[in-house]
Amino acid sequence: LCSQGEPGTHKSPQEVAPMIGISRSSVKRLVRSRGLRQFKRLKTPRMSETTRERRTVRAGKLADRFDRNPRLIEKCVFQDEITFTLEVPINQQNDRVYYKGIKKDVPYANLFHNTNRQSKKVMVSACLTWHGATKPFFVNDGGVKINAVSYKKHLGKKLLPSVAKLFTHDQWIFLQDSAPSHGSNLVQNFLQEKLKKSFIKKSEWPPSSPDCNSLD
């Protein structure tokens, strides 16, 4: 529930109830009686007006490019990487302890789930295409964070050769987001040298647009 025309003033039924002096269930009944439906709010990157305009222009140009020749989609190679933590994830909804008595009597070792902020992480990279996907690659062996130098090495030795095996007799178009390691001059110049015009440059990729990448 929020004030009409005022995004960001959202209040849950539990917050609204004490404000107007009725129960939460009554708030829910009132909402239903007025024919209102609830929808889960979606996360989206915070963008300035300049970034939003640049995103719109670049997305429009990419759309025009593929609208003119829809078969180009079959030549696209989407690349991205993601970091996984080796810390066991917690599902707070289902992570329960059963004990006779009250909560303060439960032994700490049973009640608390310790987390480790310094848990080891691994970064995995892959490419997705119309013709299939490459195998996943580990790109931060030894815990080294990926940067322009390591990413260029990863492209040259693993990713690009793997993609070439999927397109043995055909040209392809390489797409990646504008992450710092992707958009560095070192990597952009390397792709220009290897792929010529068959890749989407940093200056062509819509900023703050993970939805443009199939792997996202």
JSON list of C-alpha atoms in Angstrom, two decimals, residues 67-155:
[
{"chain": "A", "resi": 67, "resn": "ASP", "atom": "CA", "xyz": [15.05, -6.34, -36.42]},
{"chain": "A", "resi": 68, "resn": "ARG", "atom": "CA", "xyz": [16.59, -5.78, -39.84]},
{"chain": "A", "resi": 69, "resn": "ASN", "atom": "CA", "xyz": [17.97, -9.30, -39.83]},
{"chain": "A", "resi": 70, "resn": "PRO", "atom": "CA", "xyz": [16.33, -11.54, -37.16]},
{"chain": "A", "resi": 71, "resn": "ARG", "atom": "CA", "xyz": [18.60, -14.45, -38.14]},
{"chain": "A", "resi": 72, "resn": "LEU", "atom": "CA", "xyz": [21.48, -12.56, -36.51]},
{"chain": "A", "resi": 73, "resn": "ILE", "atom": "CA", "xyz": [20.13, -13.77, -33.17]},
{"chain": "A", "resi": 74, "resn": "GLU", "atom": "CA", "xyz": [21.32, -17.25, -34.15]},
{"chain": "A", "resi": 75, "resn": "LYS", "atom": "CA", "xyz": [24.87, -15.88, -34.39]},
{"chain": "A", "resi": 76, "resn": "CYS", "atom": "CA", "xyz": [24.89, -14.23, -30.93]},
{"chain": "A", "resi": 77, "resn": "VAL", "atom": "CA", "xyz": [27.21, -15.45, -28.22]},
{"chain": "A", "resi": 78, "resn": "PHE", "atom": "CA", "xyz": [26.26, -14.24, -24.73]},
{"chain": "A", "resi": 79, "resn": "GLN", "atom": "CA", "xyz": [29.01, -14.30, -22.13]},
{"chain": "A", "resi": 80, "resn": "ASP", "atom": "CA", "xyz": [29.01, -13.63, -18.41]},
{"chain": "A", "resi": 81, "resn": "GLU", "atom": "CA", "xyz": [30.45, -14.81, -15.14]},
{"chain": "A", "resi": 82, "resn": "ILE", "atom": "CA", "xyz": [29.05, -15.24, -11.66]},
{"chain": "A", "resi": 83, "resn": "THR", "atom": "CA", "xyz": [30.55, -15.70, -8.21]},
{"chain": "A", "resi": 84, "resn": "PHE", "atom": "CA", "xyz": [29.49, -18.57, -5.96]},
{"chain": "A", "resi": 85, "resn": "THR", "atom": "CA", "xyz": [30.31, -18.70, -2.28]},
{"chain": "A", "resi": 86, "resn": "LEU", "atom": "CA", "xyz": [31.20, -22.02, -0.69]},
{"chain": "A", "resi": 87, "resn": "GLU", "atom": "CA", "xyz": [29.35, -20.95, 2.47]},
{"chain": "A", "resi": 88, "resn": "VAL", "atom": "CA", "xyz": [26.25, -23.10, 2.97]},
{"chain": "A", "resi": 89, "resn": "PRO", "atom": "CA", "xyz": [23.24, -20.85, 2.21]},
{"chain": "A", "resi": 90, "resn": "ILE", "atom": "CA", "xyz": [20.62, -20.23, 4.89]},
{"chain": "A", "resi": 91, "resn": "ASN", "atom": "CA", "xyz": [16.93, -20.60, 4.15]},
{"chain": "A", "resi": 92, "resn": "GLN", "atom": "CA", "xyz": [15.49, -18.63, 7.06]},
{"chain": "A", "resi": 93, "resn": "GLN", "atom": "CA", "xyz": [11.98, -19.82, 6.26]},
{"chain": "A", "resi": 94, "resn": "ASN", "atom": "CA", "xyz": [12.86, -23.48, 6.74]},
{"chain": "A", "resi": 95, "resn": "ASP", "atom": "CA", "xyz": [15.91, -23.37, 9.02]},
{"chain": "A", "resi": 96, "resn": "ARG", "atom": "CA", "xyz": [14.16, -24.31, 12.28]},
{"chain": "A", "resi": 97, "resn": "VAL", "atom": "CA", "xyz": [15.12, -25.88, 15.59]},
{"chain": "A", "resi": 98, "resn": "TYR", "atom": "CA", "xyz": [12.67, -28.02, 17.58]},
{"chain": "A", "resi": 99, "resn": "TYR", "atom": "CA", "xyz": [13.13, -27.97, 21.35]},
{"chain": "A", "resi": 100, "resn": "LYS", "atom": "CA", "xyz": [11.02, -28.57, 24.43]},
{"chain": "A", "resi": 101, "resn": "GLY", "atom": "CA", "xyz": [10.73, -25.42, 26.50]},
{"chain": "A", "resi": 102, "resn": "ILE", "atom": "CA", "xyz": [11.27, -21.77, 25.65]},
{"chain": "A", "resi": 103, "resn": "LYS", "atom": "CA", "xyz": [13.65, -20.24, 23.12]},
{"chain": "A", "resi": 104, "resn": "LYS", "atom": "CA", "xyz": [16.17, -18.90, 25.65]},
{"chain": "A", "resi": 105, "resn": "ASP", "atom": "CA", "xyz": [16.77, -22.47, 26.88]},
{"chain": "A", "resi": 106, "resn": "VAL", "atom": "CA", "xyz": [17.93, -23.69, 23.44]},
{"chain": "A", "resi": 107, "resn": "PRO", "atom": "CA", "xyz": [21.74, -24.22, 23.42]},
{"chain": "A", "resi": 108, "resn": "TYR", "atom": "CA", "xyz": [23.53, -21.55, 21.38]},
{"chain": "A", "resi": 109, "resn": "ALA", "atom": "CA", "xyz": [25.22, -24.20, 19.25]},
{"chain": "A", "resi": 110, "resn": "ASN", "atom": "CA", "xyz": [21.77, -25.38, 18.10]},
{"chain": "A", "resi": 111, "resn": "LEU", "atom": "CA", "xyz": [20.08, -22.00, 17.77]},
{"chain": "A", "resi": 112, "resn": "PHE", "atom": "CA", "xyz": [22.65, -19.95, 15.87]},
{"chain": "A", "resi": 113, "resn": "HIS", "atom": "CA", "xyz": [23.91, -20.55, 12.35]},
{"chain": "A", "resi": 114, "resn": "ASN", "atom": "CA", "xyz": [27.37, -18.99, 12.10]},
{"chain": "A", "resi": 115, "resn": "THR", "atom": "CA", "xyz": [28.30, -17.37, 8.81]},
{"chain": "A", "resi": 116, "resn": "ASN", "atom": "CA", "xyz": [31.75, -16.56, 7.50]},
{"chain": "A", "resi": 117, "resn": "ARG", "atom": "CA", "xyz": [32.17, -13.30, 5.58]},
{"chain": "A", "resi": 118, "resn": "GLN", "atom": "CA", "xyz": [35.57, -14.50, 4.43]},
{"chain": "A", "resi": 119, "resn": "SER", "atom": "CA", "xyz": [34.17, -17.72, 2.95]},
{"chain": "A", "resi": 120, "resn": "LYS", "atom": "CA", "xyz": [36.02, -18.88, -0.14]},
{"chain": "A", "resi": 121, "resn": "LYS", "atom": "CA", "xyz": [34.39, -17.89, -3.42]},
{"chain": "A", "resi": 122, "resn": "VAL", "atom": "CA", "xyz": [34.70, -19.22, -6.94]},
{"chain": "A", "resi": 123, "resn": "MET", "atom": "CA", "xyz": [33.89, -17.38, -10.14]},
{"chain": "A", "resi": 124, "resn": "VAL", "atom": "CA", "xyz": [32.45, -19.34, -13.06]},
{"chain": "A", "resi": 125, "resn": "SER", "atom": "CA", "xyz": [32.29, -18.13, -16.66]},
{"chain": "A", "resi": 126, "resn": "ALA", "atom": "CA", "xyz": [30.48, -19.50, -19.71]},
{"chain": "A", "resi": 127, "resn": "CYS", "atom": "CA", "xyz": [28.98, -18.60, -23.07]},
{"chain": "A", "resi": 128, "resn": "LEU", "atom": "CA", "xyz": [25.45, -19.31, -24.29]},
{"chain": "A", "resi": 129, "resn": "THR", "atom": "CA", "xyz": [24.54, -19.51, -27.99]},
{"chain": "A", "resi": 130, "resn": "TRP", "atom": "CA", "xyz": [21.72, -20.63, -30.29]},
{"chain": "A", "resi": 131, "resn": "HIS", "atom": "CA", "xyz": [23.82, -23.72, -31.07]},
{"chain": "A", "resi": 132, "resn": "GLY", "atom": "CA", "xyz": [24.59, -24.68, -27.50]},
{"chain": "A", "resi": 133, "resn": "ALA", "atom": "CA", "xyz": [26.72, -23.58, -24.57]},
{"chain": "A", "resi": 134, "resn": "THR", "atom": "CA", "xyz": [30.36, -23.81, -23.70]},
{"chain": "A", "resi": 135, "resn": "LYS", "atom": "CA", "xyz": [31.33, -25.72, -20.60]},
{"chain": "A", "resi": 136, "resn": "PRO", "atom": "CA", "xyz": [31.66, -23.59, -17.44]},
{"chain": "A", "resi": 137, "resn": "PHE", "atom": "CA", "xyz": [35.16, -22.35, -16.64]},
{"chain": "A", "resi": 138, "resn": "PHE", "atom": "CA", "xyz": [36.66, -21.32, -13.31]},
{"chain": "A", "resi": 139, "resn": "VAL", "atom": "CA", "xyz": [38.22, -17.90, -13.83]},
{"chain": "A", "resi": 140, "resn": "ASN", "atom": "CA", "xyz": [39.66, -16.98, -10.44]},
{"chain": "A", "resi": 141, "resn": "ASP", "atom": "CA", "xyz": [41.84, -19.93, -9.56]},
{"chain": "A", "resi": 142, "resn": "GLY", "atom": "CA", "xyz": [43.56, -19.34, -6.24]},
{"chain": "A", "resi": 143, "resn": "GLY", "atom": "CA", "xyz": [40.97, -16.74, -5.22]},
{"chain": "A", "resi": 144, "resn": "VAL", "atom": "CA", "xyz": [42.40, -14.00, -7.43]},
{"chain": "A", "resi": 145, "resn": "LYS", "atom": "CA", "xyz": [39.73, -11.46, -8.36]},
{"chain": "A", "resi": 146, "resn": "ILE", "atom": "CA", "xyz": [39.19, -11.15, -12.10]},
{"chain": "A", "resi": 147, "resn": "ASN", "atom": "CA", "xyz": [40.61, -8.04, -13.77]},
{"chain": "A", "resi": 148, "resn": "ALA", "atom": "CA", "xyz": [41.35, -6.87, -17.31]},
{"chain": "A", "resi": 149, "resn": "VAL", "atom": "CA", "xyz": [44.59, -8.87, -17.57]},
{"chain": "A", "resi": 150, "resn": "SER", "atom": "CA", "xyz": [43.18, -12.16, -16.25]},
{"chain": "A", "resi": 151, "resn": "TYR", "atom": "CA", "xyz": [39.96, -11.75, -18.26]},
{"chain": "A", "resi": 152, "resn": "LYS", "atom": "CA", "xyz": [41.87, -11.18, -21.50]},
{"chain": "A", "resi": 153, "resn": "LYS", "atom": "CA", "xyz": [43.88, -14.34, -20.79]},
{"chain": "A", "resi": 154, "resn": "HIS", "atom": "CA", "xyz": [40.64, -16.22, -20.04]},
{"chain": "A", "resi": 155, "resn": "LEU", "atom": "CA", "xyz": [39.10, -15.05, -23.34]}
]
